[in-house]
Amino acid sequence: MDPVNITDTVVTAPPEPSRVTLKRQPMDKAAFELRLADVSQGRARRADAGPSGRTVFVQERERTDTAVQQPNAKLLVVSNRVSSFDPDKPKTGGLAAALEPVVERSGAVWMGSSGTLSGTEQLAALEPHGKGQAARVDLPAAHYAGFYHGLANSTLWPAFHSLTERMTPASEEHYKSYCEINASMARTLTSLGKWDAIWVHDYHFLPLGNELRNLDNQRPIGFFLHTPWPEPDAIQQVPHHRDLMESMLAYDLIGFQTNRDLDNFLACLHFHLGLKSNSNVVISERGLTRCQKFPIGIDPKQFAEYAVESLAKHSSDISSIQGKLDGAKLAIGVDRLDYTKGIDKRIKAFDHLLADKPRSISLLQIATPSRTDIPAYSEFQHDIDSLVDEVNRKHDADDGWKPILYEKDHLPQAQLAGLYRTAHVGVVTPLRDGMNLVAKEFVAAQDPSDPGVLVLSKNAGAAEDFNENEALLVDPARPENIADAISRAAEMPCGERIERWRAMMDKLETYTIHDWSADFVRELGNSRVTVPADQFRHLGFGWINDAQMPEYETPEEYTIAVSHVQDTRWALPSNGPDYTQGGER
Ligand code: GDG
């Protein structure tokens, strides 16, 4: 596609109406009744796996295309990097895996660093992706290293995973660079016009919401943390932890993967800032911040389809791995090569297991190199290489059989799904993890009549979704404990495997990645807005909050209906006008 000038492509926001001029306006009754009929035909469905555990009313149509479909809202999604949409290019990492389908199926614009550095921030051409678009920004070279290597990945990442011994001391310069990059990103976002809502992702951008408020962005801004949030003593080791936490209160909604993280965050606010919460709402000088759990999911249907297709193709990679087993069972581990993922302890677990039961099982470890320009990561990669060699030597690897089949190349997602299905045991043993999508992908890819067993770290967020009656939960720091669980998994009778698998699969199907994103954006809307989208579209002005809500001349029966419509307002029927492509407003 030809490069597009961003100023030509990005939708210019309609002029903000003066709130002083709001008048009482009657509703368009015909339009409203039409909408109401739509809603009453909708299917009520229980989303127990959802964050609130409440009944969510959704329409069948939304479920089949549930990504954040919001015809009259411009949603901006921000993360450090925007993944490549080229199917031939590697795309590893949970955040990319999660956001790509969301952007593809919604009208959202996904903005993040291009990976290229420049003197000042520069925005590249927009790239269309499904219904959404990607906007890549060249960030200021002077501050990127301090931001990315210094504070984000050498300080916040280990601290958030409670691995404080892995922290390298961040300097004042690093902190300053982190703040500068956040300010720079806020300027770029603001220069693109007004957004109806902004959804910021991950630890790179803790203070971005505050920077956006400083530039007078008054619309809803939400934040989702993909990593864990640690306990007060770990966060205390992060320089300027109080300032960072205080700045986060500029967000209207803060989402966490698990109750563990949510509780830790509230405990940190209490301990370090003296702020108390009430029903997970924190009141600060700026206003109100709601904190909530949004456990990230996957698209289980798609993974199951990929897995079936991949095996039907009799791919040479899968047959070659099966050929190397020499009668042994197959276990699989898939991770970014990151010290939080517990790959070393897992390999040691196989060492234990094979000493006990020689040649009984092989581990296919797919470990794509990650953050290789950070010394802790290149050292870790080196350590894993040596450990794999050592264990393979010790257990007499030969041309026919290897204890550890180590694959560093990036594999296409469909092939990965086929490998998950081929394996008897999925070994997911991070020392700590926000969620861990691999655990969920492994489950989704299984053969329902002969499923594999998931061995899961009790410190992965996924262990809050899958209990001990479903996965085999282990202590990731204890190789012997992991070895026992793998051994039990490999020998588990088919009936028990099916029972455990079915329970996990039901959960995955109940709360998918599309439910996750729709839920977050809906809740973000709720955190500031009380007027259903149907009405503000009709009224022709922007979002308003409770205090500014005009009084409608609404018959009583409509008042009841409004509460239902509000539940679905972020997912209006797709035949409405598409404001993402240019405004009706
Ligand atoms: C962060 C949080 C949270 C890996 N190798 C290949 C490949 N992958 C894909 C997997 C999976 C993703 O990368 C890894 O996701 P995880 O969730 O396991 O881990 P992080 O990258 O650390 O993700 C994590 C996540 O964000 C989402 O919120 O769960 O806790 O740390 O999707 O399949 N994909 C392909 N080839 C590979 O070789 N195609």
Coordinates of C-alpha atoms in Angstrom, one line a residue, residues 62-477:
E62 CA -21.9 -9.1 19.1
R63 CA -20.7 -12.4 20.2
T64 CA -19.8 -13.4 16.8
D65 CA -17.9 -10.2 16.1
T66 CA -17.4 -9.0 19.6
A67 CA -14.2 -7.0 19.4
V68 CA -14.7 -3.5 20.4
Q69 CA -17.2 -2.6 17.8
Q70 CA -18.1 1.0 18.4
P71 CA -19.4 2.8 15.4
N72 CA -19.5 6.2 16.9
A73 CA -16.4 6.2 19.0
K74 CA -12.8 6.7 18.1
L75 CA -10.8 4.3 20.3
L76 CA -7.0 4.7 20.5
V77 CA -5.0 1.7 21.8
V78 CA -1.5 2.5 23.0
S79 CA 1.4 0.1 23.7
N80 CA 5.1 0.2 23.5
R81 CA 5.4 -1.7 20.2
V82 CA 2.8 -2.4 17.5
S83 CA 3.3 -5.8 16.1
S84 CA 3.9 -6.4 12.4
F85 CA 0.9 -7.5 10.5
D86 CA 3.0 -9.3 7.9
P87 CA 2.1 -13.0 8.4
D88 CA 5.7 -14.0 7.4
K89 CA 7.3 -11.8 10.1
P90 CA 7.7 -13.1 13.7
K91 CA 5.2 -11.9 16.2
T92 CA 6.0 -13.3 19.6
G93 CA 4.6 -12.0 22.8
G94 CA 1.4 -12.0 24.7
L95 CA 0.5 -8.4 24.3
A96 CA 0.8 -8.6 20.5
A97 CA -1.2 -11.8 20.4
A98 CA -3.9 -10.2 22.4
L99 CA -4.2 -6.8 20.7
E100 CA -3.9 -7.8 17.1
P101 CA -7.3 -9.5 16.8
V102 CA -8.9 -6.7 18.9
V103 CA -7.6 -4.0 16.4
E104 CA -8.4 -6.1 13.4
R105 CA -12.0 -6.5 14.3
S106 CA -12.7 -3.0 15.7
G107 CA -12.2 0.5 14.3
A108 CA -9.5 1.1 16.8
V109 CA -6.2 2.8 16.0
W110 CA -3.2 1.0 17.6
M111 CA -0.3 3.3 18.3
G112 CA 3.2 2.5 19.5
S113 CA 6.8 2.8 18.9
S114 CA 8.1 1.9 15.4
G115 CA 11.4 0.7 16.8
T116 CA 13.2 3.5 14.9
L117 CA 14.6 6.4 16.8
S118 CA 14.8 10.0 15.7
G119 CA 15.5 13.5 17.1
T120 CA 12.0 14.2 18.1
E121 CA 8.8 12.1 17.9
Q122 CA 7.8 11.4 14.3
L123 CA 4.6 9.6 13.2
A124 CA 4.8 7.2 10.2
A125 CA 2.0 6.5 7.8
L126 CA -1.0 4.6 9.1
E127 CA -1.2 1.0 8.2
P128 CA -4.7 -0.5 7.8
H129 CA -5.3 -3.8 9.6
G130 CA -8.8 -5.3 9.2
K131 CA -11.2 -2.6 10.4
G132 CA -8.5 -0.9 12.5
Q133 CA -5.2 0.8 11.8
A134 CA -1.7 0.9 13.2
A135 CA 0.2 4.1 13.8
R136 CA 3.9 3.8 14.5
V137 CA 5.9 6.5 16.1
D138 CA 9.7 7.1 16.0
L139 CA 10.5 8.0 19.5
P140 CA 13.3 10.4 20.6
A141 CA 16.6 8.7 20.5
A142 CA 18.0 10.6 23.4
H143 CA 15.6 9.0 25.9
Y144 CA 14.7 5.7 24.4
A145 CA 17.5 3.6 26.0
G146 CA 16.8 5.0 29.5
F147 CA 13.1 4.5 29.0
Y148 CA 13.2 1.0 27.5
H149 CA 16.3 -0.7 28.9
G150 CA 16.9 1.4 32.0
L151 CA 13.5 1.8 33.7
A152 CA 10.9 -0.3 31.9
N153 CA 12.8 -3.6 31.3
S154 CA 15.6 -3.6 33.9
T155 CA 13.6 -2.1 36.8
L156 CA 9.9 -2.3 36.4
W157 CA 9.7 -5.7 34.7
P158 CA 11.7 -7.6 37.4
A159 CA 10.1 -5.7 40.2
F160 CA 6.6 -6.4 38.9
H161 CA 7.4 -10.1 38.7
S162 CA 8.7 -9.9 42.3
L163 CA 12.2 -10.8 41.1
T164 CA 13.9 -7.9 42.8
E165 CA 17.3 -9.7 42.8
R166 CA 17.1 -9.3 38.9
M167 CA 16.7 -5.5 39.2
T168 CA 19.5 -3.3 38.0
P169 CA 19.6 0.0 39.8
A170 CA 17.8 2.7 37.7
S171 CA 19.4 6.1 37.7
E172 CA 17.7 9.5 37.9
E173 CA 18.5 9.8 34.2
H174 CA 16.6 6.6 33.4
Y175 CA 13.6 7.8 35.3
K176 CA 13.8 11.2 33.6
S177 CA 14.0 9.4 30.2
Y178 CA 11.0 7.2 31.1
C179 CA 9.0 10.3 31.9
E180 CA 10.2 12.1 28.7
I181 CA 9.1 9.3 26.5
N182 CA 5.7 9.2 28.2
A183 CA 5.4 13.0 27.7
S184 CA 6.5 12.6 24.1
M185 CA 3.9 9.9 23.4
A186 CA 1.2 12.1 25.0
R187 CA 2.1 15.0 22.7
T188 CA 1.9 12.7 19.6
L189 CA -1.5 11.3 20.6
T190 CA -2.9 14.7 21.4
S191 CA -1.6 16.1 18.1
L192 CA -3.8 13.6 16.2
G193 CA -7.0 15.2 17.5
K194 CA -9.5 14.2 20.1
W195 CA -10.2 10.6 20.9
D196 CA -13.3 9.3 22.4
A197 CA -11.4 7.0 24.6
I198 CA -7.8 6.0 25.1
W199 CA -6.7 2.5 26.2
V200 CA -3.1 2.4 27.4
H201 CA -1.2 -0.9 27.8
D202 CA 1.5 -2.1 30.1
Y203 CA 4.3 -1.0 32.4
H204 CA 6.0 1.2 29.8
F205 CA 3.3 3.8 30.2
L206 CA 2.3 4.1 33.8
P207 CA 2.3 7.9 33.7
L208 CA 0.9 8.4 30.2
G209 CA -2.6 9.0 31.4
N210 CA -1.3 11.8 33.6
E211 CA 0.7 13.4 30.8
L212 CA -2.5 13.2 28.7
R213 CA -4.5 15.0 31.4
N214 CA -1.8 17.7 31.5
L215 CA -2.5 18.3 27.8
D216 CA -6.2 18.7 28.7
N217 CA -7.5 15.3 27.4
Q218 CA -10.7 14.9 29.4
R219 CA -12.1 11.8 27.8
P220 CA -12.0 8.4 29.4
I221 CA -8.5 7.0 29.7
G222 CA -8.0 3.4 30.8
F223 CA -4.9 1.3 31.6
F224 CA -4.4 -2.4 31.5
L225 CA -1.4 -4.1 33.1
H226 CA -0.4 -7.3 31.4
T227 CA 2.2 -8.2 34.0
P228 CA 1.6 -8.9 37.7
W229 CA 1.5 -6.0 40.2
P230 CA 3.7 -6.9 43.2
E231 CA 3.4 -6.5 47.0
P232 CA 4.3 -3.2 48.7
D233 CA 7.9 -4.3 49.6
A234 CA 8.8 -5.1 46.0
I235 CA 7.3 -1.9 44.6
Q236 CA 9.2 0.1 47.2
Q237 CA 12.4 -0.8 45.4
V238 CA 11.3 1.0 42.3
P239 CA 12.7 4.6 42.2
H240 CA 9.9 7.2 42.4
H241 CA 7.3 4.5 43.1
R242 CA 5.1 6.9 44.9
D243 CA 5.1 9.4 42.0
L244 CA 4.4 6.6 39.5
M245 CA 1.5 5.2 41.5
E246 CA 0.1 8.7 42.0
S247 CA 0.3 9.4 38.3
M248 CA -1.7 6.2 37.6
L249 CA -4.6 7.7 39.4
A250 CA -5.1 9.9 36.3
Y251 CA -6.7 6.9 34.7
D252 CA -10.4 6.4 35.0
L253 CA -10.1 2.6 34.9
I254 CA -7.1 0.4 35.8
G255 CA -7.4 -3.3 34.7
F256 CA -5.4 -6.2 36.2
Q257 CA -5.2 -9.8 35.1
T258 CA -6.0 -11.3 38.5
N259 CA -7.4 -10.6 42.0
R260 CA -3.9 -11.1 43.3
D261 CA -2.6 -8.1 41.3
L262 CA -5.6 -6.0 42.0
D263 CA -5.3 -6.6 45.8
N264 CA -1.6 -5.9 45.6
F265 CA -2.1 -2.6 43.9
L266 CA -4.7 -1.5 46.4
A267 CA -2.4 -2.6 49.2
C268 CA 0.4 -0.5 47.7
L269 CA -1.8 2.6 47.4
H270 CA -2.7 2.2 51.0
F271 CA 0.7 1.4 52.2
H272 CA 2.7 4.0 50.2
L273 CA 0.2 6.7 49.5
G274 CA -2.2 6.3 52.5
L275 CA -5.1 6.0 50.0
K276 CA -8.0 3.7 50.9
S277 CA -10.3 2.1 48.4
N278 CA -14.0 1.5 48.6
S279 CA -15.4 -1.3 46.4
N280 CA -12.2 -1.1 44.4
V281 CA -12.7 2.6 43.7
V282 CA -10.0 5.0 44.7
I283 CA -10.7 8.7 45.2
S284 CA -7.7 11.0 44.6
E285 CA -7.4 14.7 44.1
R286 CA -7.9 14.2 40.4
G287 CA -11.1 12.3 40.9
L288 CA -12.2 8.7 40.7
T289 CA -10.2 5.7 39.6
R290 CA -11.9 2.3 39.3
C291 CA -9.6 -0.8 39.6
Q292 CA -10.9 -4.1 38.3
K293 CA -9.9 -7.6 37.2
F294 CA -10.0 -8.4 33.5
P295 CA -8.5 -11.8 33.0
I296 CA -7.2 -11.9 29.4
G297 CA -8.3 -14.8 27.2
I298 CA -7.7 -16.2 23.7
D299 CA -9.8 -17.1 20.7
P300 CA -10.2 -20.8 21.6
K301 CA -12.2 -21.6 18.5
Q302 CA -9.5 -20.3 16.2
F303 CA -6.8 -22.2 18.0
A304 CA -8.8 -25.4 17.8
E305 CA -9.3 -24.9 14.1
Y306 CA -5.6 -24.2 13.5
A307 CA -4.7 -27.3 15.4
V308 CA -7.0 -29.6 13.4
E309 CA -5.9 -28.0 10.1
S310 CA -2.2 -28.3 11.0
L311 CA -2.4 -32.0 11.8
A312 CA -4.6 -32.7 8.8
K313 CA -1.7 -31.3 6.6
H314 CA 0.7 -33.8 8.0
S315 CA 3.3 -31.1 8.3
S316 CA 6.9 -32.3 8.0
D317 CA 7.9 -30.5 11.2
I318 CA 5.4 -32.4 13.2
S319 CA 6.2 -35.8 11.7
S320 CA 9.9 -35.1 12.2
I321 CA 9.4 -34.4 15.9
Q322 CA 7.2 -37.5 16.3
G323 CA 10.0 -39.4 14.5
K324 CA 12.5 -38.3 17.2
L325 CA 10.5 -39.5 20.1
D326 CA 11.4 -43.2 19.7
G327 CA 8.4 -44.3 21.7
A328 CA 8.7 -41.6 24.4
K329 CA 5.8 -39.2 25.3
L330 CA 6.0 -35.6 24.2
A331 CA 5.8 -32.5 26.5
I332 CA 5.8 -29.0 25.2
G333 CA 7.0 -25.6 26.5
V334 CA 6.5 -22.4 24.5
D335 CA 8.0 -19.1 25.9
R336 CA 9.7 -15.9 25.0
L337 CA 13.3 -16.5 26.3
D338 CA 12.7 -14.6 29.5
Y339 CA 14.1 -15.3 33.0
T340 CA 10.5 -14.9 34.4
K341 CA 9.3 -18.0 32.5
G342 CA 11.1 -20.6 34.6
I343 CA 12.7 -22.4 31.6
D344 CA 15.8 -23.4 33.5
K345 CA 13.9 -25.0 36.4
R346 CA 11.7 -26.8 33.9
I347 CA 14.7 -28.3 32.1
K348 CA 16.1 -29.4 35.5
A349 CA 12.7 -31.0 36.2
F350 CA 13.2 -33.2 33.1
D351 CA 16.7 -34.0 34.3
H352 CA 15.1 -35.4 37.5
L353 CA 12.4 -37.2 35.7
L354 CA 14.6 -38.9 33.2
A355 CA 17.0 -40.0 35.9
D356 CA 14.0 -41.8 37.4
K357 CA 12.4 -43.0 34.2
P358 CA 15.0 -43.0 31.3
R359 CA 13.8 -42.2 27.8
S360 CA 10.2 -41.9 29.0
I361 CA 9.5 -38.4 27.7
S362 CA 11.0 -35.6 25.7
L363 CA 10.5 -31.9 26.1
L364 CA 10.0 -29.8 23.0
Q365 CA 11.0 -26.4 24.2
I366 CA 10.2 -23.5 21.8
A367 CA 12.0 -20.4 23.2
T368 CA 12.1 -17.4 20.9
P369 CA 14.9 -15.0 21.8
S370 CA 13.5 -11.8 23.3
R371 CA 15.0 -8.4 24.4
T372 CA 18.4 -9.7 23.3
D373 CA 20.0 -6.2 23.6
I374 CA 19.5 -6.3 27.4
P375 CA 22.4 -8.1 29.1
A376 CA 20.2 -10.1 31.6
Y377 CA 18.5 -11.6 28.6
S378 CA 21.5 -12.5 26.5
E379 CA 23.1 -14.1 29.6
F380 CA 19.9 -16.1 30.3
Q381 CA 19.9 -17.3 26.7
H382 CA 23.5 -18.5 27.1
D383 CA 22.6 -20.3 30.4
I384 CA 19.7 -22.1 28.8
D385 CA 21.9 -23.2 25.8
S386 CA 24.4 -24.7 28.2
L387 CA 21.8 -26.4 30.4
V388 CA 20.1 -28.0 27.3
D389 CA 23.5 -29.3 26.1
E390 CA 24.3 -30.6 29.6
V391 CA 21.0 -32.4 30.1
N392 CA 21.0 -33.9 26.6
R393 CA 24.6 -35.2 27.1
K394 CA 23.7 -36.6 30.5
H395 CA 20.7 -38.6 29.3
D396 CA 22.5 -40.0 26.2
A397 CA 20.8 -38.1 23.5
D398 CA 21.5 -39.8 20.1
D399 CA 20.3 -39.3 16.6
G400 CA 17.1 -41.1 17.3
W401 CA 16.1 -39.5 20.6
K402 CA 16.8 -36.3 22.6
P403 CA 15.5 -35.4 26.1
I404 CA 15.2 -31.7 25.1
L405 CA 14.3 -30.7 21.6
Y406 CA 15.2 -27.0 21.6
E407 CA 13.8 -24.7 19.0
K408 CA 14.7 -21.1 18.8
D409 CA 13.1 -20.2 15.5
H410 CA 9.8 -18.5 15.5
L411 CA 7.0 -20.8 14.2
P412 CA 3.8 -19.8 12.5
Q413 CA 0.8 -19.8 14.8
A414 CA -1.0 -22.7 13.0
Q415 CA 2.1 -24.9 13.3
L416 CA 2.4 -24.0 17.0
A417 CA -1.3 -25.1 17.5
G418 CA -0.5 -28.4 15.8
L419 CA 2.4 -29.0 18.1
Y420 CA 0.3 -28.2 21.2
R421 CA -2.2 -30.9 20.0
T422 CA 0.6 -33.4 19.3
A423 CA 2.0 -33.1 22.9
H424 CA 0.8 -35.2 25.8
V425 CA 1.7 -32.6 28.4
G426 CA 1.9 -28.8 28.3
V427 CA 4.5 -27.5 30.7
V428 CA 3.9 -23.9 31.7
T429 CA 6.0 -23.0 34.7
P430 CA 6.8 -19.3 34.9
L431 CA 8.2 -18.1 38.2
R432 CA 5.5 -15.4 38.0
D433 CA 3.3 -14.3 35.1
G434 CA 0.5 -11.8 34.5
M435 CA -1.6 -14.5 32.9
N436 CA 0.3 -16.7 30.4
L437 CA -1.5 -17.2 27.1
V438 CA 0.4 -20.4 26.2
A439 CA -1.4 -22.2 29.0
K440 CA -4.7 -21.3 27.4
E441 CA -3.6 -21.9 23.8
F442 CA -2.4 -25.4 24.8
V443 CA -5.8 -26.3 26.3
A444 CA -7.7 -24.9 23.3
A445 CA -5.6 -26.9 20.8
Q446 CA -6.3 -30.3 22.4
D447 CA -8.2 -33.2 20.8
P448 CA -11.5 -33.4 22.9
S449 CA -11.4 -37.2 22.8
D450 CA -7.8 -37.6 23.8
P451 CA -6.6 -34.4 25.4
G452 CA -3.2 -33.6 26.8
V453 CA -2.7 -32.4 30.4
L454 CA -1.6 -29.0 31.5
V455 CA 1.1 -28.7 34.2
L456 CA 0.8 -25.1 35.4
S457 CA 2.8 -22.9 37.8
K458 CA 0.7 -21.7 40.7
N459 CA 2.3 -18.3 40.2
A460 CA 0.9 -17.8 36.7
G461 CA -2.2 -15.6 36.5
A462 CA -3.8 -18.5 34.6
A463 CA -3.8 -20.5 37.9
E464 CA -6.5 -18.1 39.1
D465 CA -8.7 -19.3 36.2
F466 CA -7.7 -23.0 36.2
N467 CA -7.9 -24.7 39.6
E468 CA -6.2 -27.9 40.9
N469 CA -9.1 -30.1 39.6
E470 CA -8.3 -28.9 36.1
A471 CA -4.6 -28.3 35.7
L472 CA -1.8 -29.9 37.7
L473 CA -0.6 -26.9 39.7
V474 CA 3.1 -26.8 40.7
D475 CA 5.7 -24.7 42.5
P476 CA 7.8 -23.4 39.7
A477 CA 10.9 -23.0 41.9

